[in-house]
Amino acid sequence: MLLDFALNKEFVKRMHVASLLHQPTITLTIHFLSEHQFQCSICLDVFTDPVTIPCGHNFCNSCLTKCWNLSPQCHCPLCKEKFTKRPELKINTTLREVADHFRMKSQVDKPAVLCDSCTGEKQKALRSCLDCGLTFCKLHLEPRHNVLKLRKHKLINPVKNLEDYICQKHEKPFERFCRDDQTSVCQICCLDDHKNHNIISIEKETGEKKTQLGKTLTEVQQMIKDHLKRIQEIRQSVEFNKKTTQKEKTDHNKVFTDLIRSIKSSQAELREVMEKQQTAIENQAERFIKDLQQEITELKRRETKLQQLLNTEEHLNLLQVYPTICSPPTNKNWTDISINTDPDVETLRTSLSQLQKTLDEKLNETLEEKLRETELKRIQQYAVDVTLDPDTANPYLVLSDDGKQVKHGNTKQNLPDTPKRFTYHPIILGKQSLSSGRFYYEVQVSGKTEWDLGVAGESVNRNDKFTLRPQDGFWAVFLRNRDEYKACAGSSVLLSLKEKPQKVGVFVDYEEGLVSFYDVEKRVHIYSYTGQTFTEQLYPYFCPFEKDGGRNAAPLIITAVIKTE
C-alpha cells in the first residue's frame, strides 16, 4: 500500500510538471507504474472506460454497472462502502488515457500472435475465431465481415493457445460451465455428457469467481496490513526494550557506584579509627614505660642502700633505718595493667563485615527490584483503555456513568434479558476483547474485603453456577475474608503476599498463553497462568461481590495506566 501511494504520488507530480511544460505525460510515467495499478478489481483486467466512485476506488464502467444491476443496493465492490443513492458514473478521462496507453504498451511488449492464414511472411493477428479454430490478421479477417454465416462466429482477442477455448470432442467453443464437474463445456456437451448437470454461462461463472477473488484479495490485503502492523509492534517493542535496557544499565551502574562508594567510605573510616587507636596505644605504652623506668630507678637506689646496710658494722644505724628500708615499695601492680584496644575499633570491624553482608543482600534486592520494574514497564506498553460492558452486568451491579467503576447495589434492577448478561453471579465483563496479541489493564481494589479479577472467555456460562477455573473459561485471582488471596488454577492456589495490593495489574499474551497479575504500587508479581491455550475471544472479568454489611461496599475502579519511568 505504501508503494502504491508513493508511485501514485510520483505520477501526480509528473502529470503536473508535464502540464506546465505542455508535454505528453504518458512517456514520463509509464516506466514508473505497474500493471496492477491499472487493473479493475472486478474483471482483473486493465481499465476500460474507468469511472471513480465517491469512496475513491476505480472500476471499468461496464463492470461496475453490471455489478450494481445485479445488487439491490449500491456499494463499492472493493471496500464495501454503501451508497444511499446510486452515484452518477462519469468516465475518468485522465485515468482512461493512461490505461489505454498502458494497454498499448503491454501489447507491444507481449510476443505477437501470428495469423494462421498467411502463406508468406505471417502478419500479426487481430482476432481469433472460436468456431473456426483459427487466428486471423486484419487482411484475412476482412472477408469474414461480408459473409453472413461467418458473421455469427464468435471472435475473441488473439491467443496462441486457441485449442484451450474449444471443445476437442465436439469442436465447438466453450460457452458454458459445468459446476458439477467444474469444467468448461460446449453446447453439445450440455446435451450429452453433462445432461441434467448444473450448467451456467461462462460469463456468469467468471463474474462470480472474480467476486470471490475480490473478497480473497481484500482478505489478503488485510492480512498484509495485520502483518505490517505486527512487524511495527515488534520493532517498537525491540526499541522500547533497547531504551529500557540502556536505562537499566545506567541505573545498575549507579547502584554499583553507590555501593562501592559506601564500602570505600567505611574502609576509610575504619583506617582512620585504627590509626587513631594505634597512636593512642603508642602514647599509652610510652607513659607506662616512663613510669616503669622511674620505679626501676627508685628500686635501684633501694638496692644500693640495702647492699650497704648488709655490709655495715654500724648496728645502731641499721636498727634505726630498718623499718623504712624494709617496708614494701609503693609501686603499681603492673600485672593487671595491659595495653587496651579501643572497643570502637572492634565494633567498626564487626560493622564492616556486617556491612559487606548487608551490601550483598541489598545488591540482590536492588537487582530483583529493577528486574520487576523492567518487567512492569515492558507490559505497561500494552495498556488498553478498558470500559465496562453494561449488557453483561448482573442486575444487582451498579455502574458509574463513565463505565469505569462497578459495585454491588443489593437491589435487583429491571434490565433487558440479553444473552450476554450474567444472571446468577454478580459479574460484569469489559467491552474490549482480545483474540491475538497482548493487552494490559489496572484495577483499584483498595477498601474491599472480597473481589475477583482476570479474564474470561466469550462462551463462559452466564446463567448458572460454575467453577472459577481455566477449564470453564476463567483465568482469575480473588480475595476472600479480607486477607485470603488465591488463584483459580483448577484447585485454588493460596498466594502468600507480604502486603495487601491496592491496585492490581492484569496482563495477557494471547499467543504465549499467559495471564499474569501484579501489585502495581509495590511492583510485585502476584501470580501467572502459563502454557494456556486460548481458542476464543477473551474479555476483562470483574466481580465486586456483595456489600457484606457495608464492609465490602467500595467499588472496583478501572484506573488509567501511569507508565513508570
XYZ file of C-alpha atoms in Angstrom:
565
model
C 0.000 0.000 0.000
C 2.868 2.357 0.790
C 4.428 1.519 -2.591
C 1.148 2.290 -4.379
C 0.921 5.610 -2.586
C 4.487 6.510 -3.474
C 4.005 5.599 -7.134
C 0.708 7.469 -7.399
C 2.302 10.479 -5.737
C 5.113 10.366 -8.296
C 2.528 10.006 -11.071
C 0.600 13.121 -9.955
C 3.827 15.057 -9.612
C 4.932 14.203 -13.146
C 1.467 14.930 -14.560
C 1.645 18.403 -13.016
C 5.150 19.055 -14.362
C 4.140 17.845 -17.814
C 1.118 20.141 -17.854
C 3.333 23.119 -17.036
C 5.695 22.206 -19.868
C 2.793 21.419 -22.303
C 4.286 17.947 -22.910
C 2.684 14.464 -23.091
C 2.567 12.741 -19.723
C 2.403 9.079 -20.647
C 6.023 8.594 -21.589
C 7.071 10.288 -18.369
C 5.063 7.975 -16.102
C 4.658 4.631 -17.850
C 8.041 3.338 -16.706
C 7.242 4.037 -13.072
C 3.902 2.211 -12.883
C 2.990 -1.487 -12.789
C 0.043 -3.327 -14.350
C -1.816 -3.989 -11.084
C -2.267 -0.248 -10.628
C -4.436 -0.150 -13.776
C -6.438 -3.309 -13.081
C -10.158 -3.290 -12.383
C -10.737 -5.359 -9.212
C -13.896 -6.855 -10.786
C -12.611 -8.142 -14.140
C -8.917 -8.143 -13.134
C -8.040 -6.594 -16.498
C -6.691 -3.180 -17.463
C -9.366 -0.489 -17.064
C -11.818 0.100 -19.906
C -13.626 3.448 -19.587
C -12.709 3.723 -15.887
C -15.108 5.520 -13.503
C -14.341 6.808 -9.997
C -16.970 6.424 -7.241
C -17.266 8.545 -4.035
C -15.095 6.234 -1.911
C -12.196 6.880 -4.326
C -11.934 3.443 -5.960
C -11.924 2.934 -9.733
C -13.634 0.292 -11.884
C -14.497 -0.368 -15.522
C -17.763 1.384 -16.359
C -19.364 -1.797 -17.698
C -18.113 -3.980 -14.826
C -19.483 -1.662 -12.155
C -22.785 -1.177 -13.990
C -23.320 -4.955 -14.229
C -22.388 -5.366 -10.563
C -24.890 -2.731 -9.415
C -27.626 -4.022 -11.740
C -27.399 -7.427 -10.030
C -27.428 -5.989 -6.487
C -30.397 -4.419 -4.656
C -28.084 -1.851 -3.024
C -25.158 0.069 -4.463
C -21.874 -0.447 -2.646
C -18.179 -0.415 -3.509
C -17.107 -3.948 -4.579
C -13.684 -3.331 -3.005
C -14.181 -1.530 0.338
C -17.931 -2.398 0.659
C -18.929 1.217 1.429
C -22.678 1.565 0.843
C -24.327 4.478 -1.008
C -27.873 5.521 -0.178
C -28.253 6.920 -3.693
C -26.754 5.362 -6.811
C -23.833 7.616 -7.776
C -23.766 9.107 -11.251
C -20.907 7.487 -13.175
C -18.586 9.686 -15.198
C -15.559 8.495 -17.158
C -12.230 9.420 -15.553
C -10.640 10.713 -18.755
C -7.141 11.091 -17.332
C -7.093 7.541 -15.955
C -8.598 6.214 -19.225
C -5.834 7.891 -21.236
C -3.138 6.383 -19.039
C -4.809 2.934 -19.008
C -5.186 2.938 -22.829
C -1.541 3.820 -23.293
C -0.540 1.198 -20.757
C -2.637 -1.409 -22.600
C -0.992 -0.469 -25.888
C 2.457 -0.653 -24.337
C 1.651 -4.016 -22.731
C 0.503 -5.369 -26.070
C 3.705 -4.134 -27.706
C 5.776 -5.797 -25.019
C 3.968 -9.156 -25.396
C 5.021 -11.598 -28.095
C 2.755 -11.148 -31.123
C 0.196 -13.819 -32.070
C 0.594 -14.521 -35.802
C -2.070 -15.121 -38.433
C -2.797 -18.770 -39.311
C -3.897 -17.892 -42.871
C -0.816 -16.027 -44.076
C 1.228 -18.163 -46.502
C 4.296 -15.969 -46.811
C 5.566 -13.750 -44.034
C 2.991 -14.124 -41.302
C 1.322 -10.938 -40.102
C 0.301 -10.023 -36.593
C -3.103 -11.490 -35.734
C -6.011 -9.227 -34.897
C -8.680 -11.724 -33.738
C -9.157 -15.445 -33.061
C -12.289 -17.320 -34.156
C -13.624 -19.928 -31.717
C -15.848 -21.558 -34.372
C -13.100 -21.911 -36.971
C -10.320 -22.600 -34.502
C -8.072 -20.159 -36.394
C -6.429 -16.794 -35.802
C -6.578 -14.062 -38.447
C -4.713 -10.888 -39.284
C -6.542 -7.744 -40.404
C -6.309 -8.720 -44.087
C -7.725 -12.239 -43.662
C -10.304 -11.080 -41.151
C -11.884 -8.557 -43.569
C -13.732 -11.100 -45.809
C -15.423 -12.568 -42.737
C -17.390 -9.363 -42.310
C -19.055 -9.857 -45.700
C -20.193 -13.469 -45.224
C -23.425 -13.757 -43.215
C -22.632 -17.202 -41.823
C -19.175 -16.136 -40.709
C -20.504 -13.018 -39.037
C -22.156 -15.231 -36.424
C -18.826 -16.807 -35.414
C -17.512 -15.858 -32.015
C -14.357 -13.746 -32.165
C -12.004 -13.042 -29.270
C -8.706 -11.254 -28.822
C -5.889 -13.216 -30.477
C -4.483 -16.049 -28.348
C -1.803 -18.638 -29.020
C -3.486 -21.486 -27.138
C -6.759 -21.291 -29.063
C -7.389 -25.019 -28.584
C -7.910 -24.352 -24.861
C -11.029 -22.356 -25.786
C -12.553 -25.092 -27.985
C -14.092 -28.434 -27.019
C -11.810 -31.045 -28.603
C -14.569 -33.665 -28.641
C -17.228 -31.637 -30.472
C -15.025 -28.897 -31.970
C -17.330 -26.245 -30.579
C -16.343 -23.205 -28.470
C -16.667 -23.385 -24.723
C -19.652 -21.220 -23.855
C -20.936 -22.839 -20.655
C -19.545 -24.083 -17.355
C -20.498 -27.292 -15.541
C -20.483 -26.725 -11.794
C -20.899 -30.416 -11.023
C -17.690 -31.359 -12.859
C -16.018 -27.925 -12.541
C -15.142 -27.775 -16.221
C -15.909 -25.683 -19.299
C -18.327 -27.253 -21.791
C -19.773 -26.544 -25.245
C -23.445 -26.535 -26.204
C -23.333 -30.198 -27.319
C -21.665 -31.252 -24.048
C -24.653 -29.773 -22.210
C -26.936 -32.207 -24.090
C -24.559 -35.144 -23.918
C -22.152 -35.975 -21.078
C -23.361 -33.138 -18.858
C -27.069 -33.559 -19.307
C -29.028 -32.681 -16.129
C -25.885 -31.129 -14.620
C -25.789 -27.679 -13.044
C -24.804 -25.603 -16.080
C -24.156 -21.842 -16.081
C -22.789 -19.374 -18.596
C -19.047 -18.866 -18.558
C -19.562 -15.108 -18.181
C -21.702 -15.526 -15.053
C -19.368 -18.126 -13.523
C -16.374 -15.902 -14.267
C -18.159 -12.926 -12.688
C -18.867 -14.901 -9.521
C -15.317 -16.210 -9.415
C -13.992 -12.674 -9.792
C -16.258 -11.511 -6.984
C -14.832 -14.272 -4.782
C -11.316 -13.342 -5.899
C -12.111 -9.755 -4.916
C -13.093 -10.938 -1.435
C -9.955 -13.068 -1.200
C -7.906 -10.097 -2.374
C -9.444 -7.966 0.385
C -8.656 -10.675 2.959
C -5.061 -10.958 1.716
C -4.646 -7.186 1.812
C -5.999 -7.149 5.363
C -3.570 -9.911 6.324
C -0.741 -7.863 4.846
C -1.868 -4.856 6.902
C -2.059 -7.023 10.039
C 1.407 -8.449 9.399
C 2.859 -4.987 8.783
C 1.209 -3.788 11.982
C 2.660 -6.765 13.844
C 6.125 -6.010 12.434
C 5.760 -2.426 13.611
C 4.714 -3.626 17.079
C 7.712 -5.971 17.258
C 10.093 -3.203 16.192
C 8.548 -0.829 18.721
C 8.913 -3.495 21.400
C 12.577 -4.029 20.486
C 13.210 -0.274 20.553
C 11.408 0.056 23.886
C 13.421 -2.816 25.374
C 16.603 -1.279 23.992
C 15.881 2.031 25.710
C 14.818 0.238 28.886
C 17.976 -1.884 28.873
C 20.154 1.212 28.423
C 18.395 2.938 31.314
C 18.723 -0.194 33.448
C 22.445 -0.347 32.690
C 22.772 3.265 33.799
C 20.722 2.628 36.948
C 22.696 -0.511 37.789
C 25.986 1.318 37.272
C 24.767 3.955 39.705
C 23.794 1.247 42.215
C 27.200 -0.375 41.946
C 28.926 3.008 42.186
C 26.956 3.887 45.333
C 27.750 0.504 46.867
C 31.453 0.815 46.096
C 31.465 4.379 47.436
C 29.795 3.158 50.642
C 32.362 0.373 51.057
C 35.261 2.737 50.415
C 33.828 5.255 52.878
C 33.512 2.559 55.563
C 37.032 1.319 54.856
C 38.432 4.869 55.108
C 36.585 5.384 58.400
C 37.982 2.116 59.724
C 41.524 3.050 58.700
C 41.180 6.436 60.382
C 39.893 4.909 63.629
C 42.587 2.218 63.584
C 45.300 4.827 63.042
C 43.941 6.836 65.971
C 43.810 3.661 68.042
C 47.424 2.852 67.168
C 48.517 6.342 68.154
C 46.609 6.076 71.450
C 48.202 2.674 72.158
C 51.695 4.016 71.466
C 51.100 7.023 73.738
C 49.740 4.758 76.489
C 52.732 2.431 76.170
C 55.182 5.343 76.380
C 53.534 6.519 79.626
C 53.674 3.016 81.079
C 57.353 2.624 80.109
C 58.230 6.026 81.646
C 56.510 5.105 84.910
C 58.240 1.732 84.983
C 61.623 3.298 84.340
C 61.054 5.752 87.208
C 60.155 2.852 89.513
C 63.221 0.927 88.362
C 65.435 3.915 89.206
C 63.877 4.118 92.666
C 64.274 0.375 93.180
C 67.937 0.534 92.165
C 68.574 3.220 94.787
C 66.904 0.986 97.386
C 69.008 -1.965 96.134
C 72.198 0.028 96.691
C 71.015 1.082 100.130
C 70.201 -2.495 101.094
C 73.628 -3.747 99.988
C 75.278 -1.046 102.033
C 73.300 -1.984 105.147
C 74.172 -5.639 104.711
C 77.862 -4.799 104.799
C 77.726 -2.199 107.551
C 79.157 -2.747 111.032
C 77.129 0.090 112.462
C 74.460 -1.843 114.243
C 72.763 1.131 115.725
C 72.312 2.804 112.305
C 70.925 -0.465 110.847
C 68.310 -0.722 113.532
C 67.248 2.868 113.024
C 66.678 2.654 109.210
C 65.417 -0.924 109.075
C 61.678 -0.149 109.354
C 61.891 2.294 106.475
C 64.121 0.311 104.135
C 62.268 -2.972 104.603
C 58.737 -1.620 104.074
C 57.144 -2.664 100.704
C 57.734 -0.177 97.886
C 54.697 1.832 96.773
C 54.751 0.554 93.200
C 51.801 -0.125 90.858
C 50.588 -3.646 90.373
C 51.706 -3.966 86.734
C 50.315 -7.477 86.438
C 46.789 -6.178 85.880
C 47.839 -3.403 83.587
C 47.660 -4.040 79.760
C 47.576 -2.124 76.507
C 43.850 -1.861 75.783
C 42.313 -1.756 72.252
C 39.571 0.825 71.715
C 36.272 -1.075 71.688
C 35.027 1.273 68.943
C 37.580 -0.257 66.582
C 36.326 -3.775 67.195
C 32.775 -2.560 66.769
C 33.705 -0.931 63.483
C 35.425 -4.074 62.282
C 32.306 -6.063 63.068
C 30.162 -3.396 61.406
C 32.294 -3.515 58.270
C 31.852 -7.272 57.989
C 28.136 -6.892 58.559
C 28.056 -4.028 56.034
C 29.608 -6.246 53.388
C 26.921 -8.874 54.005
C 24.188 -6.238 54.006
C 25.534 -4.741 50.789
C 25.397 -8.128 49.099
C 21.802 -8.604 50.227
C 20.919 -5.060 49.206
C 22.509 -5.578 45.812
C 20.433 -8.715 45.201
C 17.271 -6.974 46.384
C 18.035 -3.947 44.212
C 18.640 -6.081 41.152
C 15.418 -8.025 41.770
C 13.515 -4.767 42.218
C 14.997 -3.378 38.997
C 14.020 -6.555 37.166
C 10.457 -6.222 38.499
C 10.369 -2.580 37.438
C 11.667 -3.524 33.998
C 9.031 -6.254 33.610
C 6.230 -3.888 34.668
C 7.490 -1.182 32.301
C 7.546 -3.709 29.465
C 3.983 -4.903 29.911
C 2.546 -1.417 30.575
C 3.212 -0.502 26.942
C 0.305 -2.827 26.040
C -2.180 -0.843 28.168
C -5.773 -0.841 26.859
C -8.458 1.685 27.810
C -10.932 -0.799 29.301
C -14.562 0.140 29.960
C -17.326 -1.967 31.490
C -19.984 -3.538 29.251
C -23.453 -2.834 30.764
C -25.020 -5.524 28.537
C -23.105 -8.183 30.523
C -23.741 -6.741 34.024
C -25.630 -8.786 36.610
C -28.864 -6.912 37.549
C -27.572 -6.302 41.085
C -24.486 -4.400 39.899
C -24.331 -0.600 39.752
C -22.065 1.073 37.164
C -20.671 4.592 37.055
C -21.606 6.854 34.146
C -18.104 6.661 32.667
C -18.114 2.844 32.735
C -15.026 2.689 34.945
C -16.498 1.679 38.340
C -18.730 -1.179 39.486
C -20.174 -2.162 42.881
C -22.972 -4.300 44.299
C -26.258 -2.448 44.825
C -28.184 -5.004 46.962
C -31.282 -4.259 44.862
C -32.123 -6.089 41.636
C -32.637 -3.739 38.694
C -35.123 -4.267 35.882
C -32.732 -4.776 32.945
C -33.263 -6.309 29.486
C -32.600 -10.050 29.439
C -29.783 -10.372 26.892
C -27.722 -13.494 26.048
C -24.594 -11.660 27.196
C -25.889 -10.854 30.714
C -24.708 -12.729 33.841
C -27.812 -13.606 35.845
C -26.513 -15.910 38.598
C -23.253 -14.360 39.863
C -22.538 -10.592 40.353
C -20.192 -10.476 37.341
C -19.519 -7.989 34.565
C -17.116 -8.080 31.597
C -15.242 -5.329 29.778
C -16.240 -4.158 26.312
C -12.762 -4.636 24.873
C -11.772 -8.130 23.711
C -8.573 -9.890 22.709
C -8.162 -12.646 20.116
C -4.456 -12.081 19.369
C -1.513 -10.070 20.649
C -1.323 -8.619 24.178
C -3.237 -6.296 26.485
C -2.898 -4.873 29.999
C -5.179 -3.001 32.392
C -5.154 -1.922 36.068
C -7.917 -2.011 38.713
C -8.064 -0.299 42.109
C -9.176 -2.797 44.785
C -8.491 -0.797 47.956
C -11.149 -0.823 50.682
C -12.598 -4.183 49.635
C -12.782 -7.472 51.536
C -13.751 -9.653 48.544
C -13.224 -9.404 44.773
C -12.373 -11.357 41.591
C -10.242 -10.075 38.703
C -8.899 -11.549 35.485
C -10.126 -12.508 32.014
C -12.956 -14.730 30.782
C -13.716 -16.496 27.511
C -16.629 -15.360 25.355
C -18.543 -18.655 25.758
C -18.488 -18.886 29.591
C -21.634 -19.918 31.477
C -23.637 -16.784 32.318
C -26.884 -18.183 33.753
C -25.914 -20.883 36.243
C -23.301 -21.973 38.781
C -19.786 -22.606 37.558
C -16.288 -23.207 38.890
C -13.866 -20.327 38.611
C -11.076 -22.124 36.705
C -9.384 -22.206 33.259
C -11.315 -25.343 32.236
C -14.519 -23.278 32.463
C -13.048 -20.247 30.688
C -11.848 -18.130 33.651
C -8.298 -17.043 34.463
C -8.529 -15.051 37.687
C -7.212 -14.299 41.174
C -9.507 -13.442 44.086
C -9.664 -12.100 47.652
C -11.797 -13.646 50.394
C -12.170 -12.835 54.108
C -10.102 -9.641 53.878
C -6.682 -11.292 53.513
C -7.034 -14.682 51.767
C -5.627 -14.311 48.247
C -5.951 -17.264 45.873
C -5.555 -18.187 42.204
C -8.173 -20.334 40.482
C -5.927 -22.878 38.771
C -8.239 -25.919 38.926
C -7.959 -26.258 42.702
C -7.372 -22.948 44.485
C -3.743 -21.906 44.966
C -3.085 -19.900 48.145
C -0.996 -16.801 47.450
C 1.432 -15.558 50.110
C 1.517 -11.776 49.778
C 3.549 -9.633 52.192
C 1.215 -6.669 51.734
C -2.360 -6.212 50.539
C -2.425 -4.947 46.941
C -4.233 -1.635 46.486
C -4.066 -1.727 42.689
C -3.836 -4.910 40.587
C -2.486 -5.077 37.034
C -3.705 -7.786 34.626
C -1.576 -8.738 31.585
C -2.491 -11.196 28.799
C -0.312 -12.558 25.992
C -2.716 -14.479 23.742
C -0.158 -16.315 21.582
C 2.041 -17.262 24.571
C -0.970 -18.496 26.589
C -0.018 -16.229 29.505
C -2.159 -14.375 32.080
C -0.202 -12.517 34.805
C -1.201 -10.417 37.821
C 0.852 -7.684 39.519
C 0.766 -5.479 42.607
C 1.211 -2.214 40.696
C 2.282 0.035 43.577
C 4.806 -2.451 45.023
C 5.832 -3.647 41.542
C 5.497 -7.228 42.746
C 4.433 -10.214 40.655
C 1.414 -11.932 42.212
C 0.683 -14.965 40.012
C 0.807 -16.216 36.400
C -1.157 -18.760 34.383
C 1.321 -20.169 31.843
C 1.108 -22.596 28.936
C -2.601 -21.925 28.394
C -4.358 -22.488 25.043
C -6.860 -19.792 24.059
C -9.384 -20.611 21.344
C -11.827 -17.694 21.586
C -12.034 -14.032 22.392
C -11.043 -13.018 25.942
C -12.699 -10.199 27.911
C -11.662 -8.394 31.136
C -13.521 -10.037 34.054
C -14.739 -8.305 37.249
C -16.674 -9.469 40.312
C -17.066 -6.887 43.155
C -19.161 -9.276 45.366
C -21.891 -8.238 47.791
C -21.537 -5.302 50.193
C -21.243 -7.582 53.270
C -22.996 -5.135 55.589
C -21.040 -2.211 54.167
C -17.618 -3.806 54.780
C -17.244 -4.512 51.046
C -19.126 -1.503 49.684
C -16.124 0.040 47.881
C -16.260 -0.250 44.061
C -13.778 -1.879 41.709
C -12.270 1.023 39.743
C -10.568 0.698 36.365
C -7.743 3.251 36.518
C -5.622 4.884 33.852
C -2.245 3.192 33.455
C 0.548 5.528 34.566
C 3.667 4.152 32.936
C 6.694 4.113 35.238
C 9.766 5.997 34.067
